[in-house]
PDB file of C-alpha atoms in Angstrom:
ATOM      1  CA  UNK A   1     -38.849  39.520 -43.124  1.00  0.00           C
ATOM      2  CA  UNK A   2     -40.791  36.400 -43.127  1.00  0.00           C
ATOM      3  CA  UNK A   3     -42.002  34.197 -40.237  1.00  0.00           C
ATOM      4  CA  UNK A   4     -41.769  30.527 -40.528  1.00  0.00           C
ATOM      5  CA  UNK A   5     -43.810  28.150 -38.485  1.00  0.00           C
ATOM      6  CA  UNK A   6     -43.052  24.478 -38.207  1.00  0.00           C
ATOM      7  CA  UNK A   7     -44.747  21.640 -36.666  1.00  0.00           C
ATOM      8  CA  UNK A   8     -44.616  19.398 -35.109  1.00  0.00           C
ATOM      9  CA  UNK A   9     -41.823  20.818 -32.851  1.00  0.00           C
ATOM     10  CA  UNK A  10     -40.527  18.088 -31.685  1.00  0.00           C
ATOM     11  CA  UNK A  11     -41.913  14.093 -31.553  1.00  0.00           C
ATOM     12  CA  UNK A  12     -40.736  10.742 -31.173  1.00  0.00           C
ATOM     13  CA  UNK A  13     -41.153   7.825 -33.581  1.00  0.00           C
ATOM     14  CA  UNK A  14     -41.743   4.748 -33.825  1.00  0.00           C
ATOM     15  CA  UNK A  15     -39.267   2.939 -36.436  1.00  0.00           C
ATOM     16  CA  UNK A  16     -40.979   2.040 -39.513  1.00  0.00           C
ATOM     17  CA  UNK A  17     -43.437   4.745 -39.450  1.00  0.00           C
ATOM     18  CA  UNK A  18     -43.652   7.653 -41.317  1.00  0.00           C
ATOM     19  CA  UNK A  19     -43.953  11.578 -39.971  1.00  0.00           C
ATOM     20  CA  UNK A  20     -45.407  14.869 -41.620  1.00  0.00           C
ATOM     21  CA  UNK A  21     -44.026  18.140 -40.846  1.00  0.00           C
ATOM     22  CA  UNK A  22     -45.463  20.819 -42.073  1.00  0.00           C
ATOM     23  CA  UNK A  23     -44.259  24.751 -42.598  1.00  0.00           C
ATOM     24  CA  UNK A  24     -46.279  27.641 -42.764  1.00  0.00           C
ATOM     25  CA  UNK A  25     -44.957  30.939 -44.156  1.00  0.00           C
ATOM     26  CA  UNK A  26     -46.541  34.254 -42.878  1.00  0.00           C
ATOM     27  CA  UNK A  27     -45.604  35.877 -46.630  1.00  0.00           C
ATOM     28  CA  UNK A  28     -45.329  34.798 -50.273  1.00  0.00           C
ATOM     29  CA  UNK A  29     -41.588  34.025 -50.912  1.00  0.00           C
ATOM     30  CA  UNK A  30     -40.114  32.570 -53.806  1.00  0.00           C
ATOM     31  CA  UNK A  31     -38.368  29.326 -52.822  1.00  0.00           C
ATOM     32  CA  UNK A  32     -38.971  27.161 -50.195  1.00  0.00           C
ATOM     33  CA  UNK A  33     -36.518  24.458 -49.122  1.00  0.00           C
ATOM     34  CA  UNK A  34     -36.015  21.232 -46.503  1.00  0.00           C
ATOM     35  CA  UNK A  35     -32.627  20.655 -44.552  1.00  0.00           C
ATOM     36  CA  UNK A  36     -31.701  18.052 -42.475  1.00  0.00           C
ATOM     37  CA  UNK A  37     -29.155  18.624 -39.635  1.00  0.00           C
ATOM     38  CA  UNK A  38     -28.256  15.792 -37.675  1.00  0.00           C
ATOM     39  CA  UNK A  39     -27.372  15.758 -34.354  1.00  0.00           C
ATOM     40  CA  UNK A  40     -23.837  17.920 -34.104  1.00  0.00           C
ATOM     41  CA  UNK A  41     -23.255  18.278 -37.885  1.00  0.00           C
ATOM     42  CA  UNK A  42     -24.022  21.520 -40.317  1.00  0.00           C
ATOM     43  CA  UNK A  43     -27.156  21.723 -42.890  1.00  0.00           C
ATOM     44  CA  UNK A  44     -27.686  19.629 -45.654  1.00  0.00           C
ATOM     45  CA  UNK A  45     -30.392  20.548 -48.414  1.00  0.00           C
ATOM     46  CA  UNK A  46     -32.409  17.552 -48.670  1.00  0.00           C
ATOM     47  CA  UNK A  47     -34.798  19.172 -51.512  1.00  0.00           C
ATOM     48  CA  UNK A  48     -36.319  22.481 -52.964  1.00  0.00           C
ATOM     49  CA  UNK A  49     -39.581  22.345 -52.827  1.00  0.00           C
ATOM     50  CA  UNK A  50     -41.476  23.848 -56.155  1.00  0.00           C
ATOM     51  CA  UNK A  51     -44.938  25.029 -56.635  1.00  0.00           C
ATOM     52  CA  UNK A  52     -47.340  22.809 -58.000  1.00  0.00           C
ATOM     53  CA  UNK A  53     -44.583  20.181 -59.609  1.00  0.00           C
ATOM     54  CA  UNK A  54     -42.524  17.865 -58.122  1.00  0.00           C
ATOM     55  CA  UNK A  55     -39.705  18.574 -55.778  1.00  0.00           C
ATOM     56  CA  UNK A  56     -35.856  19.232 -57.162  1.00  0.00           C
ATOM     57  CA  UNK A  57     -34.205  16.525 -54.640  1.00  0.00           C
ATOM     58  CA  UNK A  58     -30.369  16.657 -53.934  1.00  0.00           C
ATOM     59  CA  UNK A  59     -27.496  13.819 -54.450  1.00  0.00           C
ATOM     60  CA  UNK A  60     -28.326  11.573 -51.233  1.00  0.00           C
ATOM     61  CA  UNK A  61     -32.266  11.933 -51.221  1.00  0.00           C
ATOM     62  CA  UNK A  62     -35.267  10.369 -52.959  1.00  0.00           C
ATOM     63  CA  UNK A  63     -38.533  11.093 -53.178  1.00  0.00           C
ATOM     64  CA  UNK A  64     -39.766   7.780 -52.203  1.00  0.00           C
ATOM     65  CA  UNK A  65     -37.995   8.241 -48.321  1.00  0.00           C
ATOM     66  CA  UNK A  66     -38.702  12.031 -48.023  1.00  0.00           C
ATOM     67  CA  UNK A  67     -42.082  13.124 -50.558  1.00  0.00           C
ATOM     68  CA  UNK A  68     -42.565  17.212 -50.442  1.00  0.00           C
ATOM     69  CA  UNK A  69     -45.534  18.809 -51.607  1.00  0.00           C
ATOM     70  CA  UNK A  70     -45.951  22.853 -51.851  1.00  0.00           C
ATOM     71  CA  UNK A  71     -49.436  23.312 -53.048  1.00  0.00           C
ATOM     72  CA  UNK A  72     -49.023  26.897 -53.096  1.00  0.00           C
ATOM     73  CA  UNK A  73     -46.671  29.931 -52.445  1.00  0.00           C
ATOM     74  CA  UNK A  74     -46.684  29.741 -48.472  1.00  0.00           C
ATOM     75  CA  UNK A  75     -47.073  26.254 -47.481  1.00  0.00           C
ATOM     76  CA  UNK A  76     -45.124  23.109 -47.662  1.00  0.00           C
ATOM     77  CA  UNK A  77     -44.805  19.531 -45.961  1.00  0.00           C
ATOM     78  CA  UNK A  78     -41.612  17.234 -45.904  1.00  0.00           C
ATOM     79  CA  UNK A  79     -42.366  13.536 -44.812  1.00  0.00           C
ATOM     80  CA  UNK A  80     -40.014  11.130 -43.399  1.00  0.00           C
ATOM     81  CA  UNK A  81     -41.020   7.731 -44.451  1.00  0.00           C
ATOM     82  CA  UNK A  82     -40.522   4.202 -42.996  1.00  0.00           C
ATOM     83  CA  UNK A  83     -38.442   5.692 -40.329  1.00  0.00           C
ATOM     84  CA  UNK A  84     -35.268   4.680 -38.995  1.00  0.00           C
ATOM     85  CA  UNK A  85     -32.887   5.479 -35.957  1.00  0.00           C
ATOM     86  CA  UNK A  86     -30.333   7.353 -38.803  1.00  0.00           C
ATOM     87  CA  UNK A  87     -33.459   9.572 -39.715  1.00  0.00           C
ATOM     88  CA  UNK A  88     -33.315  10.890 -36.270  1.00  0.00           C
ATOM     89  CA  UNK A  89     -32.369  14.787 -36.629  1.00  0.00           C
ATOM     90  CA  UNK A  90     -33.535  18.421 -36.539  1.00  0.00           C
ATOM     91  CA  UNK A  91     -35.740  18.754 -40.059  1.00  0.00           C
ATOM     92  CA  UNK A  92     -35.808  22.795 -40.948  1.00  0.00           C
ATOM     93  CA  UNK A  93     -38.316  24.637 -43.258  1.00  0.00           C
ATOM     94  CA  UNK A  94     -36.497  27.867 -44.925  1.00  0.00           C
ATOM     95  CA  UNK A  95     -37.854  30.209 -47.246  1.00  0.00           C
ATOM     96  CA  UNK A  96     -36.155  32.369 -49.880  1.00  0.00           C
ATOM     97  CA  UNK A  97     -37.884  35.739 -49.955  1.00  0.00           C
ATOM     98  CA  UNK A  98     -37.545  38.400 -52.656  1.00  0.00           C
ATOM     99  CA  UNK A  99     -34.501  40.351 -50.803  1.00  0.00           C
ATOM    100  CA  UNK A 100     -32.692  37.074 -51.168  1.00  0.00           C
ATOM    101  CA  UNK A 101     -32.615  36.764 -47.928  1.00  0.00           C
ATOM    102  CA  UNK A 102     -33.338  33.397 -46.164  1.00  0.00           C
ATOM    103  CA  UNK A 103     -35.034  32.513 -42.984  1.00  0.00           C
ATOM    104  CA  UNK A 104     -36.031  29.607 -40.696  1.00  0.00           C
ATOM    105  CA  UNK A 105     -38.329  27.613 -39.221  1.00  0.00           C
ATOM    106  CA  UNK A 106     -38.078  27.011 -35.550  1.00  0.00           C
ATOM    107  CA  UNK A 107     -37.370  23.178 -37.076  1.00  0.00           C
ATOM    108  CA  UNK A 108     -38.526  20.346 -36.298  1.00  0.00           C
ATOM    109  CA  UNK A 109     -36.675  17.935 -33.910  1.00  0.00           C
ATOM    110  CA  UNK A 110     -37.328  13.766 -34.852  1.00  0.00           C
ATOM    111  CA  UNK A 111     -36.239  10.960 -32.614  1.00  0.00           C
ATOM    112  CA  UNK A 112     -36.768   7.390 -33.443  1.00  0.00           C
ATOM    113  CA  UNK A 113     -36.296   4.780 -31.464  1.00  0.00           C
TER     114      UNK A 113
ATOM    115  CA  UNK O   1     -20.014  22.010 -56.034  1.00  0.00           C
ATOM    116  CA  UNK O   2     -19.151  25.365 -54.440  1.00  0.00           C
ATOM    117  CA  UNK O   3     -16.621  24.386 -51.134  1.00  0.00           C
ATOM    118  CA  UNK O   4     -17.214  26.273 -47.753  1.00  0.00           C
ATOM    119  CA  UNK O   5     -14.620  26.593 -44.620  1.00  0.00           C
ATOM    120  CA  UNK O   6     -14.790  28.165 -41.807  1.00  0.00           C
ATOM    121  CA  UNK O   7     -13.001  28.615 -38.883  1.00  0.00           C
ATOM    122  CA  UNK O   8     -11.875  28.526 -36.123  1.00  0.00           C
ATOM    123  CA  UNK O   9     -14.050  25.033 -35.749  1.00  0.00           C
ATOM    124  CA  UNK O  10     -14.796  25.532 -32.022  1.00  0.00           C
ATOM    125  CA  UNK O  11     -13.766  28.992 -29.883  1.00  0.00           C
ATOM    126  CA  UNK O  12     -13.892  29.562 -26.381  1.00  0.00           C
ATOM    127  CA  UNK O  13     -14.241  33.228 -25.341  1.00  0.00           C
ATOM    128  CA  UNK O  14     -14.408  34.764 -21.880  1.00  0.00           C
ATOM    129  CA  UNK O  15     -17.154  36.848 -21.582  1.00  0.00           C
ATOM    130  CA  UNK O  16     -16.122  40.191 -22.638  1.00  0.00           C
ATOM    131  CA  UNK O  17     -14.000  39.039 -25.208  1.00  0.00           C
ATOM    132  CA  UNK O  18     -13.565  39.358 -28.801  1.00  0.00           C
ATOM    133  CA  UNK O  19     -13.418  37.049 -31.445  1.00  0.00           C
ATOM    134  CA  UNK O  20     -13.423  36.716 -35.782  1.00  0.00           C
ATOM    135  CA  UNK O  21     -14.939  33.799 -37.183  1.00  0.00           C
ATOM    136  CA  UNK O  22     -13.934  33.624 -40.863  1.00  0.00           C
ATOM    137  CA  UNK O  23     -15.598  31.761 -43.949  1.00  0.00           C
ATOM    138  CA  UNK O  24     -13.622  30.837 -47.030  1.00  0.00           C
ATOM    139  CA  UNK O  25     -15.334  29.459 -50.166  1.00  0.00           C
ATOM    140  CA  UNK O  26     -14.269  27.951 -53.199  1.00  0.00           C
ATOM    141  CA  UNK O  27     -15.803  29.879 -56.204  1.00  0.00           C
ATOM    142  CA  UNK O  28     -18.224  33.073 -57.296  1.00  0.00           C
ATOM    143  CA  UNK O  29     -20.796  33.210 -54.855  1.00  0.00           C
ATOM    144  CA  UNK O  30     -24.348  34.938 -55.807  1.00  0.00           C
ATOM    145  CA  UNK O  31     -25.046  35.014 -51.910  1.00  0.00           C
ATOM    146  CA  UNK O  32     -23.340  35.069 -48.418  1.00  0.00           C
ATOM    147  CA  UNK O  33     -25.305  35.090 -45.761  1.00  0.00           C
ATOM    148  CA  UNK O  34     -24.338  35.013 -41.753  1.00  0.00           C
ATOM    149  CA  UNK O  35     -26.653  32.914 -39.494  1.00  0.00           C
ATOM    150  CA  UNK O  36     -26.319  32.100 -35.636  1.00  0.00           C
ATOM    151  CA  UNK O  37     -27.688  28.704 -33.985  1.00  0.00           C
ATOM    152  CA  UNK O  38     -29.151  29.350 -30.587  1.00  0.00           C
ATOM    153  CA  UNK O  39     -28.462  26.252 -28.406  1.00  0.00           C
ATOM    154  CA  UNK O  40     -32.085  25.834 -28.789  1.00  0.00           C
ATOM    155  CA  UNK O  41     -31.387  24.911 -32.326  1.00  0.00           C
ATOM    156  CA  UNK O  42     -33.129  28.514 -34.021  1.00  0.00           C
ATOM    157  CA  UNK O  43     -30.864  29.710 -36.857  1.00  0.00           C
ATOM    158  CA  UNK O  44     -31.304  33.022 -37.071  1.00  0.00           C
ATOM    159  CA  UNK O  45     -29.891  35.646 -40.069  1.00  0.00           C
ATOM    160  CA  UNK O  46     -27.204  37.803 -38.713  1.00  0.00           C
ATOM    161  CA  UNK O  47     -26.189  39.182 -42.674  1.00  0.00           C
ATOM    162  CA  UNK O  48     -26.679  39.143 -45.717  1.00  0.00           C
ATOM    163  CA  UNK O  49     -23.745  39.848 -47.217  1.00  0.00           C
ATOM    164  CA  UNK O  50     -22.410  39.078 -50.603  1.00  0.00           C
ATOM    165  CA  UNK O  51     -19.543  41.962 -51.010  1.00  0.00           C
ATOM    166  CA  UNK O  52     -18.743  44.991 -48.597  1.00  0.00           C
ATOM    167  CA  UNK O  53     -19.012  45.631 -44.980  1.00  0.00           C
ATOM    168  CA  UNK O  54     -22.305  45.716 -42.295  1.00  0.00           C
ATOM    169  CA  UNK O  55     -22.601  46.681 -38.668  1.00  0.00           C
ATOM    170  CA  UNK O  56     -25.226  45.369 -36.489  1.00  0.00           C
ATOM    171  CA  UNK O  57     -24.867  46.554 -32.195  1.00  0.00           C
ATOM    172  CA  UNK O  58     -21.791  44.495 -31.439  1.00  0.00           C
ATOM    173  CA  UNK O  59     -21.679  41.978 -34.660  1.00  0.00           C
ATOM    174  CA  UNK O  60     -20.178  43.311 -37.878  1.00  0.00           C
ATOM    175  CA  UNK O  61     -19.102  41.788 -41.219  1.00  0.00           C
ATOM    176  CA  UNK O  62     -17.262  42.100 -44.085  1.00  0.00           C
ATOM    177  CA  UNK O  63     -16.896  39.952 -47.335  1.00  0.00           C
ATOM    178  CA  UNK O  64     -14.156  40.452 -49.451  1.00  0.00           C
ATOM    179  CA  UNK O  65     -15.754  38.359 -53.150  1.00  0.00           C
ATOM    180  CA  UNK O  66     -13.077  38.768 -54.986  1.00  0.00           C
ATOM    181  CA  UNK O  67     -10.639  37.041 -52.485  1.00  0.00           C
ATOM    182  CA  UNK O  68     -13.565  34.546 -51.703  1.00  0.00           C
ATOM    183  CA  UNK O  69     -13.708  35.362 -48.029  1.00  0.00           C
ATOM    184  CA  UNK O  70     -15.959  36.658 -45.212  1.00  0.00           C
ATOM    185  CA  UNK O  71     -15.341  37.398 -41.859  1.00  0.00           C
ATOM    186  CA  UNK O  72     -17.540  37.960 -38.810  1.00  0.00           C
ATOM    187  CA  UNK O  73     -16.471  39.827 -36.150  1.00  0.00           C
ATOM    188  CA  UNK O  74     -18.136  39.785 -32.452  1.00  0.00           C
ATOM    189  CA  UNK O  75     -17.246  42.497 -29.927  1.00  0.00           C
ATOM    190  CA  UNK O  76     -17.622  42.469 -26.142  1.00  0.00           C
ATOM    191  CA  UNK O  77     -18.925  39.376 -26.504  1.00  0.00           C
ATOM    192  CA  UNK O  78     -21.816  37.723 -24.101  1.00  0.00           C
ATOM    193  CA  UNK O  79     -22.853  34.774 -22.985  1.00  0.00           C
ATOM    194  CA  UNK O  80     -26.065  34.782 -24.912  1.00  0.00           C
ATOM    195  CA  UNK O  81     -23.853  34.691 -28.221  1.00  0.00           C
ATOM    196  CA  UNK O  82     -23.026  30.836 -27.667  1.00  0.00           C
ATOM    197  CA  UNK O  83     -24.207  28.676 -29.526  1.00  0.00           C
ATOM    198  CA  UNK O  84     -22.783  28.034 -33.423  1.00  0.00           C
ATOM    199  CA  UNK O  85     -22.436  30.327 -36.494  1.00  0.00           C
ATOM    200  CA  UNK O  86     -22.760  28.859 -39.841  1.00  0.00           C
ATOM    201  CA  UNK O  87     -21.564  30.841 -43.065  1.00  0.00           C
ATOM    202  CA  UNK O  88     -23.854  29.965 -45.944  1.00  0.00           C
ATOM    203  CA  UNK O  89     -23.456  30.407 -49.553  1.00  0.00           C
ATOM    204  CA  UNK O  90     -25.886  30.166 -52.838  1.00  0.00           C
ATOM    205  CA  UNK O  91     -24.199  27.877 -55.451  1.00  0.00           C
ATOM    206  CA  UNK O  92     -24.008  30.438 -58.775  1.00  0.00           C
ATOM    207  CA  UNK O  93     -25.264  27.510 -60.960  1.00  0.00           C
ATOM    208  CA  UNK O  94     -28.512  27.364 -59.018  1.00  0.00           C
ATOM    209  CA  UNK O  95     -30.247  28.429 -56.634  1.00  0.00           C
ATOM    210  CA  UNK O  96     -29.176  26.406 -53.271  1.00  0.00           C
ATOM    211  CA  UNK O  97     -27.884  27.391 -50.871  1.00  0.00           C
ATOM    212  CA  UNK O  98     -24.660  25.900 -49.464  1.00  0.00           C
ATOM    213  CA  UNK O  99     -23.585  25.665 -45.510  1.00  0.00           C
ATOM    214  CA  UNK O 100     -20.180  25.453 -43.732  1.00  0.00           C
ATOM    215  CA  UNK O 101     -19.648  23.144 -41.180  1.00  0.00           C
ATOM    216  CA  UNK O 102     -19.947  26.390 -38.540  1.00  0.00           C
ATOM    217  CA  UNK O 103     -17.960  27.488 -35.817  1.00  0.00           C
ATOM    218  CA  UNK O 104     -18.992  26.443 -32.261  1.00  0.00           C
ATOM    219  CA  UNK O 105     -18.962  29.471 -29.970  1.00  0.00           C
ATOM    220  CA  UNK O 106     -19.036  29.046 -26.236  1.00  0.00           C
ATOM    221  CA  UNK O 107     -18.948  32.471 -23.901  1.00  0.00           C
ATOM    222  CA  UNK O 108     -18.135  31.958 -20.398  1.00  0.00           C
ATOM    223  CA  UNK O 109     -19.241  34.042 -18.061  1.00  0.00           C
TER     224      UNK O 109
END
């Protein structure tokens, strides 16, 4: 199994800023991805984040509002830019390991006011 | 894109209790997997299950792929199981994975 470690846990925003969260994997694992899950709704992929290239985003999300970097097989960062009260939501780090299994991040829970 | 249901959408249980959640999905899935959200908001893998049957303590499931369905059963069910249980399924034409909208699951003690 892996163990994923997110932070920050938890913050609150000002609007118009932008936030970092970064994830820490104890484990190489071959995929990493970012969900969103706003407040009483299910998981939405917001992007996969690659290795040393650029991120594959989904239908929704742009790179320009939510830049990912994985600069190598463990680590990744998601960041919220020029925030607004709709980006407030629990942001989760999973990672795909070689079992296909998946696992998560503690996640990361954004208000902005 | 791949479709996932589940249901019920919210369940009530008495503590002691037992319940099936089920999760329907709309093609060939590479993947199933269980998870449970802890009122904390922790998803944590129950299964991994993409055909067959698995037992763990008082949670068990079974995913029939050729009918494109999964259930999860709970037994004797506690209070510590509230909280919401997603179904989750990787899209065959990739390699992302897809979520239901969950079942909310609230034990009462």
């Amino acid at each position: 199994s892996a163990v994923i470690s997110q932070k920050p846990s938890r913050d609150i925003c000002q609007r118009g800023t932008s936030l970092t969260i970064q994830c820490q994997v104890d484990s190489q694992v071959t995929m990493m991805f970012w969900y969103r899950q706003q407040p009483g709704q299910s998981l939405t992929l917001i992007a996969t984040a690659n290795q040393g290239s650029e991120a594959t985003y989904e239908s929704g999300f742009v790179i320009d509002k939510f830049p990912i970097s994985r600069p190598n097989l463990t680590f990744s960062t998601l960041t919220v830019s020029n925030m607004s009260p709709e980006d407030s939501s629990i942001y989760l780090c999973s990672a795909q390991g070689f079992g296909n299994t998946i696992y998560f991040g503690e996640g990361s829970w954004l208000t902005v006011v | 894109g791949i479709q996932v249901e589940q249901s019920p959408p919210d369940l009530i249980l008495q503590e002691g209790a037992n319940s099936t959640l089920r999760c329907n999905f709309s093609d060939s899935v590479n993947n199933l997997q269980w998870f449970h959200q802890n009122p904390w908001g922790q998803l944590i893998n129950l299964f991994y299950i993409p055909s067959g049957t698995k037992q763990n303590g008082r949670l068990s499931a079974t995913t029939v792929a050729t009918e494109r369905y999964s259930l999860l059963y709970i037994s004797s069910s506690q209070t510590t199981d509230s909280g919401v249980y997603f179904c989750a399924v990787d899209d065959t034409g990739g390699f992302k994975t897809i979520f239901g909208a969950g079942t909310r699951l609230f034990v009462k003690a």
